[in-house]
XYZ file of C-alpha atoms in Angstrom:
557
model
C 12.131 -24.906 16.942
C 12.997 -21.721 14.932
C 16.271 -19.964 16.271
C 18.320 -17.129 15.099
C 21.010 -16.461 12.926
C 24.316 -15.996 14.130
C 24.356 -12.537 13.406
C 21.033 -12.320 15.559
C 19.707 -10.283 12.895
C 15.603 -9.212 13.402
C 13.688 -11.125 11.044
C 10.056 -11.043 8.888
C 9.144 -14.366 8.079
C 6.585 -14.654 5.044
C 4.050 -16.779 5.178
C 2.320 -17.292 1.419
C 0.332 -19.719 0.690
C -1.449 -18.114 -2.290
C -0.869 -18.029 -5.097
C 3.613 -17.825 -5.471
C 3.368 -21.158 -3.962
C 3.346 -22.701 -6.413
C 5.018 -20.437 -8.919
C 7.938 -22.163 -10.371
C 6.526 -25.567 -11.135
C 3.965 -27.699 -11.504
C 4.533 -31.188 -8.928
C 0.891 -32.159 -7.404
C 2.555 -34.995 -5.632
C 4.206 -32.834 -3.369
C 2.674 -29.406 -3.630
C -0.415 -28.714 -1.963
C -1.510 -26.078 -4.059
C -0.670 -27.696 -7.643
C -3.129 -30.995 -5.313
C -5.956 -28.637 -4.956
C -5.702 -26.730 -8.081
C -5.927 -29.884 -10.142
C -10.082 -29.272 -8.925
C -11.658 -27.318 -11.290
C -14.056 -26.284 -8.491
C -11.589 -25.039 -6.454
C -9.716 -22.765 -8.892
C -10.591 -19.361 -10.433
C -13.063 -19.253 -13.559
C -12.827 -16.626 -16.378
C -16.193 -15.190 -17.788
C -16.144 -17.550 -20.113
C -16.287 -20.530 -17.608
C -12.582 -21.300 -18.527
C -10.258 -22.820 -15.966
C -6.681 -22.360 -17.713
C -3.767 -24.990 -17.497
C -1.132 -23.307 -14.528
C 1.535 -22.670 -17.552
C -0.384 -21.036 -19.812
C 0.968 -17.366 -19.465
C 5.025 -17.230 -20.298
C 7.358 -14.763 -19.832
C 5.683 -12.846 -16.906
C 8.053 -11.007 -14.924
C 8.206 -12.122 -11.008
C 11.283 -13.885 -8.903
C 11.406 -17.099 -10.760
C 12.092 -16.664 -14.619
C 8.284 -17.268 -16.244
C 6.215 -18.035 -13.319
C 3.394 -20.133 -13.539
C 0.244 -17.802 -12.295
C -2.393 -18.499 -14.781
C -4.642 -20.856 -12.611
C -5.138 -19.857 -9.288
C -7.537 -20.593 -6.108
C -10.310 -19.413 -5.447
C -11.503 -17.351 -2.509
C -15.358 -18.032 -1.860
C -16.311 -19.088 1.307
C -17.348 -22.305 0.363
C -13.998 -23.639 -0.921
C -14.327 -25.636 1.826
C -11.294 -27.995 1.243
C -9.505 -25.051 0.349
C -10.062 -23.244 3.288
C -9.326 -26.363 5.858
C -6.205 -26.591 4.613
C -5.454 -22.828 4.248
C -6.263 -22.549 7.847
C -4.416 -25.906 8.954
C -1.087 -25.227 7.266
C -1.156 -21.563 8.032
C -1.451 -21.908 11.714
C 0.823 -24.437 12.285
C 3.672 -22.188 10.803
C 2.446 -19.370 12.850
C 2.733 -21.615 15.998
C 6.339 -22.366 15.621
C 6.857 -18.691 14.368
C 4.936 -17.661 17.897
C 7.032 -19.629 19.604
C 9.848 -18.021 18.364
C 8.978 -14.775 19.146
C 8.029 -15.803 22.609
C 12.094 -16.466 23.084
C 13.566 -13.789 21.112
C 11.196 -10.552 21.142
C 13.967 -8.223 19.587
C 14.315 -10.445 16.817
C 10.737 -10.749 15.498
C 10.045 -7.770 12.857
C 6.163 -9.685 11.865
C 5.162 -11.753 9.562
C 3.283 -10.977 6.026
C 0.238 -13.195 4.736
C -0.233 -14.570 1.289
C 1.207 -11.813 -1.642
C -1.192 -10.549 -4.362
C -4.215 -11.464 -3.394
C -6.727 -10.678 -6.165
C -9.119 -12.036 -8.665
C -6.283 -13.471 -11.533
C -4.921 -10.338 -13.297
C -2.499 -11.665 -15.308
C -3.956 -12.009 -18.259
C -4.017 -7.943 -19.081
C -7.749 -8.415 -20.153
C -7.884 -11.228 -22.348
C -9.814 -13.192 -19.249
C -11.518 -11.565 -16.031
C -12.082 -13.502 -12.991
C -13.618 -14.772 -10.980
C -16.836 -16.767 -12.044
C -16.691 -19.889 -9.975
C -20.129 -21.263 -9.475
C -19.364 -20.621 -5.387
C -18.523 -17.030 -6.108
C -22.107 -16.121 -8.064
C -23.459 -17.749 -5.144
C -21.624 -16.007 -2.444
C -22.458 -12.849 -4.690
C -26.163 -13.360 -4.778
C -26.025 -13.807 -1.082
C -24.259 -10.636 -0.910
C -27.080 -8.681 -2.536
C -29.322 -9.951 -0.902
C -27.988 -9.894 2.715
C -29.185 -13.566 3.213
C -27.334 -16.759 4.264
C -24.208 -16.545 6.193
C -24.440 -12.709 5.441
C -27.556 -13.044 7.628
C -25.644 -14.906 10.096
C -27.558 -18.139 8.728
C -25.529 -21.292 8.790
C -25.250 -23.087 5.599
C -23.869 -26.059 4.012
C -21.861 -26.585 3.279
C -20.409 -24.953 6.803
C -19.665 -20.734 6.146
C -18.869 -18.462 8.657
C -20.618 -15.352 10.166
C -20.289 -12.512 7.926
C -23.324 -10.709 9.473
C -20.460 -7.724 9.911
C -20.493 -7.865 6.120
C -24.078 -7.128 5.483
C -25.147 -4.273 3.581
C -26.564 -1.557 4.898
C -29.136 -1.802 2.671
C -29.746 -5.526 0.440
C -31.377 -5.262 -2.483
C -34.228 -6.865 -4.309
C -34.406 -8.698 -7.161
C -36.209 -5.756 -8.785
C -33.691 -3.533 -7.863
C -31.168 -5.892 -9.434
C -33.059 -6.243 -12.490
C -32.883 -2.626 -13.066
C -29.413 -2.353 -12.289
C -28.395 -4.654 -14.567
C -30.880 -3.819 -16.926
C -31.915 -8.093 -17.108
C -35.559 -9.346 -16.359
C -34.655 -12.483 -14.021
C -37.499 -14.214 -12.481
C -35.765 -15.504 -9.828
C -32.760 -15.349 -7.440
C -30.783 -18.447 -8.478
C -30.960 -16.699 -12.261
C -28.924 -13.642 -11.287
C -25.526 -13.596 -13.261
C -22.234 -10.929 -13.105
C -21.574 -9.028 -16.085
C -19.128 -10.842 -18.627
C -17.606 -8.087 -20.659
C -15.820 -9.914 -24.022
C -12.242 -10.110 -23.923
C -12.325 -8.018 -26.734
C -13.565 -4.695 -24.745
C -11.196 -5.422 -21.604
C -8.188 -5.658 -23.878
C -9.026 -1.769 -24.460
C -9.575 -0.454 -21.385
C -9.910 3.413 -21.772
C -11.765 3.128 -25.145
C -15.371 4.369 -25.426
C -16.959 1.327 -25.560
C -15.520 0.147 -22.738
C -15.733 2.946 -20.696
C -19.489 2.864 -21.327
C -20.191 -0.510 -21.450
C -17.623 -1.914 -18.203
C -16.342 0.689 -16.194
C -19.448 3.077 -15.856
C -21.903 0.443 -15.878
C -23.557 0.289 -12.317
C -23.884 -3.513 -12.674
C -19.674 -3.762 -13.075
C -19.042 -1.518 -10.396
C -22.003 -3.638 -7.853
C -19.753 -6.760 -9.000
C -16.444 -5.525 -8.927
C -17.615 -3.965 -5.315
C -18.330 -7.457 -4.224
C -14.973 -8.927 -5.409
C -13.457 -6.541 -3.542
C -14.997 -7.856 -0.327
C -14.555 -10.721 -1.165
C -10.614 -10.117 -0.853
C -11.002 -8.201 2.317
C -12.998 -11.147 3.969
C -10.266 -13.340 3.032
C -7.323 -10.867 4.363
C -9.030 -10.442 7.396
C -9.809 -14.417 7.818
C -6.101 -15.110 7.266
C -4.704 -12.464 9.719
C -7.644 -13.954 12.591
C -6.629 -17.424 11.850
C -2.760 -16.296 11.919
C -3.465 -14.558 15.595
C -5.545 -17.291 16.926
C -1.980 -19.204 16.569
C -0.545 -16.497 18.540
C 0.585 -13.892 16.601
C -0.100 -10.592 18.189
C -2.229 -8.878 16.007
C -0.494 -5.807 15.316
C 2.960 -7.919 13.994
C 0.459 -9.238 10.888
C 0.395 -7.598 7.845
C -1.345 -8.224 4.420
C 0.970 -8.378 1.634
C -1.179 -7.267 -1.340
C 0.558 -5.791 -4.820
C -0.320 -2.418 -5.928
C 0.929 -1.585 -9.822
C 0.408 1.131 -12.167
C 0.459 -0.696 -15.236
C -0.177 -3.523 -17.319
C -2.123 -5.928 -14.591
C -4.614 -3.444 -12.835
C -6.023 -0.325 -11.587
C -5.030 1.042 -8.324
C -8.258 1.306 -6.414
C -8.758 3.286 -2.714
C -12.133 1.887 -1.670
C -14.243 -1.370 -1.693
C -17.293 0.349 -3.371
C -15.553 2.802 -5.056
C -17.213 3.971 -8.257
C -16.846 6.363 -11.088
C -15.147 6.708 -14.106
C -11.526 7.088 -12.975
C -11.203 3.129 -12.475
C -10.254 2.368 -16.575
C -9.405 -0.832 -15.832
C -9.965 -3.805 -14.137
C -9.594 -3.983 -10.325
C -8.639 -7.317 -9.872
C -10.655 -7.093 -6.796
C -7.915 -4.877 -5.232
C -8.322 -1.684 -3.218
C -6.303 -0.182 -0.488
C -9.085 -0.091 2.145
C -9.830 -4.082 1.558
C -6.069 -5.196 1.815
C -6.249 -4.154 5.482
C -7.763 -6.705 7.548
C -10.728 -5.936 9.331
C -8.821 -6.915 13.077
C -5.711 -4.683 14.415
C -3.567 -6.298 11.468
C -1.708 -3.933 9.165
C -1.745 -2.904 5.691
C 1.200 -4.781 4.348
C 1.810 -3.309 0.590
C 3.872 -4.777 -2.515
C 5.440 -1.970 -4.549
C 7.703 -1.970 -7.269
C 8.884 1.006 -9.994
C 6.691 4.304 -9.894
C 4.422 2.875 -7.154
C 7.450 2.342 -5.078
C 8.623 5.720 -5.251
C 5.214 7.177 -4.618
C 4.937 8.610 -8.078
C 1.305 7.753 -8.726
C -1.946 9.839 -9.028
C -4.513 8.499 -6.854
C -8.767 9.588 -7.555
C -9.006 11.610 -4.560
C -5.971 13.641 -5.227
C -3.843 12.330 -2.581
C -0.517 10.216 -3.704
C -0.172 6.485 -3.033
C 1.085 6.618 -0.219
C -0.980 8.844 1.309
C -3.568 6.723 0.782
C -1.563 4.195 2.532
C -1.564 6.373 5.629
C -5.089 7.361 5.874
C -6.318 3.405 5.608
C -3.735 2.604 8.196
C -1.082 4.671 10.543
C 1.298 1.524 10.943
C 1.263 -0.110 7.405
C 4.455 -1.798 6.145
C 6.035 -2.463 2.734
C 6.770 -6.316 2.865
C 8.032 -6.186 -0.381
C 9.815 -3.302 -2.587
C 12.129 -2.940 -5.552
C 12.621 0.604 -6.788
C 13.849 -0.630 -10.013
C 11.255 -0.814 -13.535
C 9.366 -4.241 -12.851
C 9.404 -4.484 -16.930
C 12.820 -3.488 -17.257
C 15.147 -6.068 -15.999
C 18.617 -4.523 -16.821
C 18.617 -1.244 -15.394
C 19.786 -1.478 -11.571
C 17.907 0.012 -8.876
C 19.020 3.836 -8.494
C 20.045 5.873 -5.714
C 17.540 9.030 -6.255
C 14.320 6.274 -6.880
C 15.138 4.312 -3.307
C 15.918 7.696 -1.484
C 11.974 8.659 -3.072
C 10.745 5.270 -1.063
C 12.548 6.074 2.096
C 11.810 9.565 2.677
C 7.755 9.251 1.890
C 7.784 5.841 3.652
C 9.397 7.072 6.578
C 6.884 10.548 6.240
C 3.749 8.653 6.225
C 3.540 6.062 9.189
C 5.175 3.145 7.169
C 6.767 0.789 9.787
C 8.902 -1.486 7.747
C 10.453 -1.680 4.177
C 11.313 -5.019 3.105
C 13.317 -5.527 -0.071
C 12.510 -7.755 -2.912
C 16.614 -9.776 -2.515
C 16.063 -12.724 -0.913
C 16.942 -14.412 -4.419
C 18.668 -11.358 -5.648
C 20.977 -10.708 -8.150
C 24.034 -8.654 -6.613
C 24.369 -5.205 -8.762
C 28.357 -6.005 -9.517
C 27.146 -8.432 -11.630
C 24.684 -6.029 -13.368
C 26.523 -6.673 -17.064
C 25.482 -9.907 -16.893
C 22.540 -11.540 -18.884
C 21.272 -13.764 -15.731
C 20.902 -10.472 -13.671
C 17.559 -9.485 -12.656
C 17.102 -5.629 -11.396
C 13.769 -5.528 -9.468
C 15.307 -8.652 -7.361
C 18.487 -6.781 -6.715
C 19.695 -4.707 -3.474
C 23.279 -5.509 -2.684
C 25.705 -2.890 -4.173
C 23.283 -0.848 -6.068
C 21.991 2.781 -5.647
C 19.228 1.167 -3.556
C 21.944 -0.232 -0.531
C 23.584 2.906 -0.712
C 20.619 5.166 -0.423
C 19.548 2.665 2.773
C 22.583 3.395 4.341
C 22.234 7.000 4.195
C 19.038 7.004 5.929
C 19.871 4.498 8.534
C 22.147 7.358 9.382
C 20.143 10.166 8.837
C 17.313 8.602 10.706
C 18.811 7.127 13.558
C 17.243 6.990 17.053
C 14.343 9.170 16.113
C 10.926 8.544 17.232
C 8.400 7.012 15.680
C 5.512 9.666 14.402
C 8.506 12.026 13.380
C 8.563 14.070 10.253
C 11.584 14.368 8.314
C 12.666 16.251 5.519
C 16.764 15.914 5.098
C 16.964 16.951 1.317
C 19.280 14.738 0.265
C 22.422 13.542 1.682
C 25.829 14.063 1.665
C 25.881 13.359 -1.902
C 22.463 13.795 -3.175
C 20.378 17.152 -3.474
C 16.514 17.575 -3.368
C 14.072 20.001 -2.242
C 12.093 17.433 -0.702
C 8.811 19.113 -2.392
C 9.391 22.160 -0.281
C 8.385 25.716 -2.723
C 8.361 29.671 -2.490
C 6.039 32.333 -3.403
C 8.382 34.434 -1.677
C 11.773 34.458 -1.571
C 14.392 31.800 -4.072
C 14.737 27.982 -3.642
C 18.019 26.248 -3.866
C 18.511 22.387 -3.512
C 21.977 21.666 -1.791
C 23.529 18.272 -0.876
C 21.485 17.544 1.906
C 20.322 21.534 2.552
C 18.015 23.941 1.322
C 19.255 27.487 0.498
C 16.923 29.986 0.946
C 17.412 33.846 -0.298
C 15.046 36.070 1.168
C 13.239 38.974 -1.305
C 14.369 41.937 0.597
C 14.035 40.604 4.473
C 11.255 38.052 3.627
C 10.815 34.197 2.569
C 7.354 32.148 2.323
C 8.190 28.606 2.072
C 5.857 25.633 2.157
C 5.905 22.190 2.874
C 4.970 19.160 0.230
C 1.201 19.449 -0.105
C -1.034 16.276 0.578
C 0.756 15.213 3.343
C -0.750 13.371 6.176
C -0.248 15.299 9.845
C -1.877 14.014 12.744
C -2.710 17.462 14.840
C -2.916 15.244 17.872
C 0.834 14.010 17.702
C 3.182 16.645 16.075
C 3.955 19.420 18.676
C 7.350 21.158 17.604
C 8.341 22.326 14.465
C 12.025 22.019 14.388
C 14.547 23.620 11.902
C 18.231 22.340 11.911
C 20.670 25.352 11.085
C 24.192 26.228 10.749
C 25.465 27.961 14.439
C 25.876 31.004 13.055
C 22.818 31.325 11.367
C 20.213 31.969 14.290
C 20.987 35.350 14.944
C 19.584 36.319 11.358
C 15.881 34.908 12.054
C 14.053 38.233 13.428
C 10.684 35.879 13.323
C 8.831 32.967 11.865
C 5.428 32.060 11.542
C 3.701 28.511 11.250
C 0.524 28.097 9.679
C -1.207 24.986 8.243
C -4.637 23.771 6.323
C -6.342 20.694 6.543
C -7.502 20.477 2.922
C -6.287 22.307 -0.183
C -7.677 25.807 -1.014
C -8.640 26.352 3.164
C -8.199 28.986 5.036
C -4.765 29.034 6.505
C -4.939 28.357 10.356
C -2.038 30.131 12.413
C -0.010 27.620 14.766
C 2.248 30.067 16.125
C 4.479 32.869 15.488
C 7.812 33.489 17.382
C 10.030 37.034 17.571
C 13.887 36.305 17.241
C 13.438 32.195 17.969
C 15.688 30.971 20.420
C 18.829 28.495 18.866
C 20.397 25.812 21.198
C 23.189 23.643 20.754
C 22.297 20.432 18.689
C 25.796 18.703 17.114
C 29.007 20.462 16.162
C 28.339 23.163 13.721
C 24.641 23.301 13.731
C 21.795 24.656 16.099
C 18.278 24.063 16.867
C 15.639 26.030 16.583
C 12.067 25.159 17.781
C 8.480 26.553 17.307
C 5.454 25.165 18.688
C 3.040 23.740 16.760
C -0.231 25.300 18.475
C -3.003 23.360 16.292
C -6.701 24.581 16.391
C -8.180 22.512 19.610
C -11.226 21.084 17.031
C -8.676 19.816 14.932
C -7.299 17.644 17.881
C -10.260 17.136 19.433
C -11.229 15.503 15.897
C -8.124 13.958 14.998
C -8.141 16.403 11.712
C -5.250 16.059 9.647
C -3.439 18.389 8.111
C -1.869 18.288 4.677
C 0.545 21.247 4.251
C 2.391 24.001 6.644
C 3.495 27.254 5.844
C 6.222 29.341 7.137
C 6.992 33.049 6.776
C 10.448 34.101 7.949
C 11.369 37.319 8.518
C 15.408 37.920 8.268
C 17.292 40.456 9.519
C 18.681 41.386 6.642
C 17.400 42.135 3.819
C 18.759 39.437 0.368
C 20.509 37.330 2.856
C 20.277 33.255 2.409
C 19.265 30.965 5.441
C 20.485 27.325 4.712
C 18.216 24.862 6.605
C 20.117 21.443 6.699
C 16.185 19.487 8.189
C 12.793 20.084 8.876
C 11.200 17.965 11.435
C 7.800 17.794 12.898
C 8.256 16.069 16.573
C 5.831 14.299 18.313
C-alpha cells in the first residue's frame, strides 16, 4: 500500500514504461524492457531494416550521463507480447496508485504515462524509424481502411480502431500515384526510405523536394503520427480501466526545437514548414483520444514558450487550443545542450506566467535526481536537472505568492515581481510604456493611452467576465474612462466589450484599489465558444501627460 510522506506533500507519480526504462543500462535478466528488446521483431527498424545495439548512441544528454536510447519498442498493434505486458505491468501500478488516491484525495496531483513517445529520433537523421514489418502492415491497413481499421478481427488478436478509419481509404491506384510506384498488389506497398544522406540535411533543396514536400512522406509520416496517438490513447484507457479517473492522466510526450525533431500541431499536417523529421510527434496526437490530458515535456526555448509555431500561434498556445487542462510533467528552463549554465530567474518566470495564462494545470520540474545550484562550480553538476537554489526556485516562489488563491481560468499579467521587471508583452500606439518591478508605467500623450494586451492569446469568451486593473489608491480618481475591445483573429475588426465613464475603485489590500470593467463579449462569440486572442484598452486620463502605474491585469472568470 502506497502512503504519504511525512510532510503529506501532493504527489504525481510517473508511470514510464517506454522507452527511459531502460535508459541507464543494459540487464535483460531483470529488466523487462532490455527482455523484450533483445526481439528484433519487437523493436524499432530504421529504413534500412537495421535494428541497432541499445548503446550505440553516446553522449546524449538526458538524466543519466549517456543514456542508452538507440533501440527502442515498437508501437504497432501487433506487438502482441509487447502490448500484454505493457498493459499488465501498467495497470497493476495504477491499481495500487488508485488505491492510494482513494485514501488520500488531496494528495494525488495525477499520474503521467510513458515520456517521449515517438518513432526513435535520436539519431539526428542518420536513421528514420520506424520500418518494422508490423508497422508496413498496420500502414497498409491504414490506407486502405481494412482489417481492424474495419473493425475486422485479426490474428494475431488487434483491437477496434474502426474510430481510426479514414474518411476516405484509398486505392491502390491512388497509392501508386501518390507515390509515384507501379505496385501490383497490396502486400507490395512500401514507405518512402529517404538515404541518411538527405535527412542529415534537412532544410536543403533536395531534401525539401524529395522528403518533406513529397505527398508520399507526408501520407507516411501522417500515419506514424496515429500511430502514436493510438498508443497514447490505449495507455491512458488501460491506465483508467485500473481506476484512474480519467481527467488525473496525462501523456508525457517531449516537444524540442532542435537537434531531434520538428515541432508538429496536427496528425496530417502537411506543407513545407515541417523541415525535419517528425518523429511521429504532433501536439494534437499526444492527447489521448478519452478525457486524458495533454501532458508536455519542455526544456530551454520550448519551455519558455519562445518558439514559432506554422499557424502563427506560440507553443503554448497550441497547447491550449488541443487541450484547456494540459500539464507540463516535466520542465527545465535551463539549455538542454548546455549543462553548466543554471536555470535563470527571467527564463522560469517566462514558463510560469504563459503556463499559468494558457490553461496549464501543473508544472513539474525535471529534479528528482537534481543537481542543487550551490554546487553549480562543480564538474558533476547538471543544469537542466537542477531546481533547488537556482533562479528557477526563486522565480517559483514568487508566483506561489503572486498567484495565490486565485481561480482557475484566471488571467494574469503581474509584470514581474518585486525584483524583476517586464511588460508582460503588453504595447502602445498611444501613449509611453515603462516596465517597473512588478508594474507598468503608463504616460498618457496629452489625456490619452492605447495599450494592448500580448497578441495570440487564448480567451475563452464564455468564461472571462471582468477585466480587472490593480492600482495604487490614489490613482482612481485620474481615470475619466476606459474602453475594452477585443478580436478573435489578427487583422479583425475590433469588437467593443464595454466602455465605462470615471470607473468605480474599491478597496483591494493596503495601498492599492480595484477597478473593474465588464467584459460584455459579442453573444455569437459565446454562443460559439470563439476565442479571442488580444484586448485593447483606451484610457482616457484626467489630465493631460500624467502616468497611471498598473501593478496587474486580470481577466476573471
Amino acid at each position: 500500500m502506497l502512503t504519504p510522506s511525512k510532510k503529506k506533500t501532493p504527489t504525481q507519480f510517473i508511470l514510464s514504461g517506454g522507452i527511459w526504462s531502460d535508459s541507464s543500462c543494459t540487464f535483460s535478466e531483470w529488466d523487462l524492457t532490455d527482455h523484450l528488446e533483445e526481439d528484433p521483431a519487437l523493436c524499432q527498424w530504421a529504413q534500412d531494416n537495421t535494428v541497432y545495439p541499445d548503446d550505440y548512441l553516446s553522449n546524449l544528454p538526458g538524466s543519466t550521463a549517456s543514456p542508452r536510447l538507440a533501440r527502442s519498442l515498437t508501437y504497432h498493434v501487433y506487438a502482441q507480447k509487447v502490448r500484454a505486458y505493457k498493459k499488465r505491468n501498467l495497470q497493476a501500478a495504477a491499481r495500487r496508485i488508485a488505491a492510494f488516491a482513494q485514501k488520500y484525495p488531496d494528495l494525488f496531483v495525477g499520474i503521467a504515462l510513458d515520456a517521449d513517445t515517438y518513432m526513435n529520433p535520436f539519431f539526428s537523421g542518420r536513421a528514420t524509424f520506424d520500418y518494422n514489418p508490423g508497422m508496413l502492415r498496420q500502414f497498409r491497413e491504414w490506407l486502405q481502411g481494412n482489417g481492424p481499421y474495419a473493425g475486422k478481427s485479426t490474428h494475431p488478436p488487434t483491437p477496434d480502431l474502426s474510430v481510426y478509419r479514414r474518411a476516405r481509404p484509398l486505392t491502390l491506384d491512388e497509392i501508386n500515384a501518390i507515390a509515384g510506384r507501379h505496385w501490383q498488389h497490396w502486400n507490395d506497398v512500401d514507405p518512402p526510405r529517404p538515404s541518411s544522406e538527405l535527412m542529415t540535411n534537412p532544410t536543403s533543396a533536395a531534401t525539401i523536394e524529395q522528403v518533406w514536400e513529397n505527398p508520399w512522406w507526408q501520407l507516411w509520416d501522417a500515419f506514424r503520427k496515429h500511430t502514436v496517438h493510438l498508443h497514447y490513447t490505449e495507455l491512458a484507457q488501460w491506465t483508467a480501466e485500473a481506476g484512474i479517473p480519467e481527467n488525473r492522466i496525462f501523456s508525457a510526450q517531449g516537444f524540442a526545437a532542435k537537434g531531434l525533431f520538428f515541432l508538429s500541431t496536427r496528425i496530417e499536417e502537411k506543407g513545407p514548414f515541417n523541415h525535419w523529421d517528425s518523429a511521429g510527434v504532433s501536439i494534437e496526437g499526444s492527447k489521448p483520444l478519452n478525457g486524458s490530458h495533454l501532458g508536455v515535456i519542455v526544456y530551454d526555448k520550448p519551455a519558455r514558450n519562445d518558439v514559432a509555431m506554422p499557424h502563427g500561434h506560440s507553443l503554448f498556445s497550441e497547447f491550449a487550443r488541443v487541450d484547456n487542462g494540459w500539464g507540463i510533467v516535466e520542465y527545465n528552463a535551463a539549455d538542454i545542450d548546455d549543462a553548466r549554465t543554471p536555470p535563470q530567474y527571467h527564463h522560469a518566470y517566462l514558463t510560469y506566467r504563459d503556463a499559468y495564462n494558457f490553461d496549464a494545470q501543473e508544472v513539474s520540474h525535471m529534479a528528482w535526481n537534481g543537481s542543487n545550484g550551490l554546487f553549480a562550480d562543480n564538474p558533476a553538476y547538471v543544469a537542466y536537472t537542477s531546481f533547488r537554489n537556482t533562479g528557477t526556485e526563486e522565480a517559483m516562489r514568487d508566483f506561489m505568492v503572486s498567484h495565490a488563491f486565485f481561480p482557475e481560468s484566471l488571467r494574469l499579467w503581474t509584470f514581474g515581481s518585486a525584483h524583476y521587471a517586464s511588460d508582460d508583452g503588453w504595447t502602445t500606439s498611444v501613449g509611453r510604456l515603462q516596465a517597473q518591478p512588478g508594474a507598468l508605467a503608463l504616460t498618457a500623450d496629452h489625456r490619452q493611452i492605447e495599450l494592448f494586451s500580448p497578441a495570440d492569446q487564448v480567451l475563452r469568451t464564455p468564461r472571462l467576465k471582468t477585466l480587472r486593473l490593480i492600482v495604487p489608491e490614489t490613482v482612481d480618481a485620474a481615470i475619466a474612462q476606459l474602453t475594452v475591445a477585443a478580436q478573435d483573429v489578427p487583422e479583425s475588426d475590433w469588437q467593443p466589450l464595454s466602455s465605462v465613464k470615471e470607473p468605480k475603485a474599491v478597496p483591494f489590500v493596503h495601498g492599492f484599489v480595484r477597478i473593474d470593467i465588464p467584459l460584455l463579449w459579442p453573444e455569437n462569440w459565446t454562443e460559439k465558444n470563439v476565442i479571442a486572442e488580444r484586448l485593447r484598452l483606451n484610457i482616457e486620463l484626467r489630465a493631460p501627460g500624467e502616468t497611471l502605474t498598473i501593478h496587474r491585469i486580470a481577466l476573471n472568470p
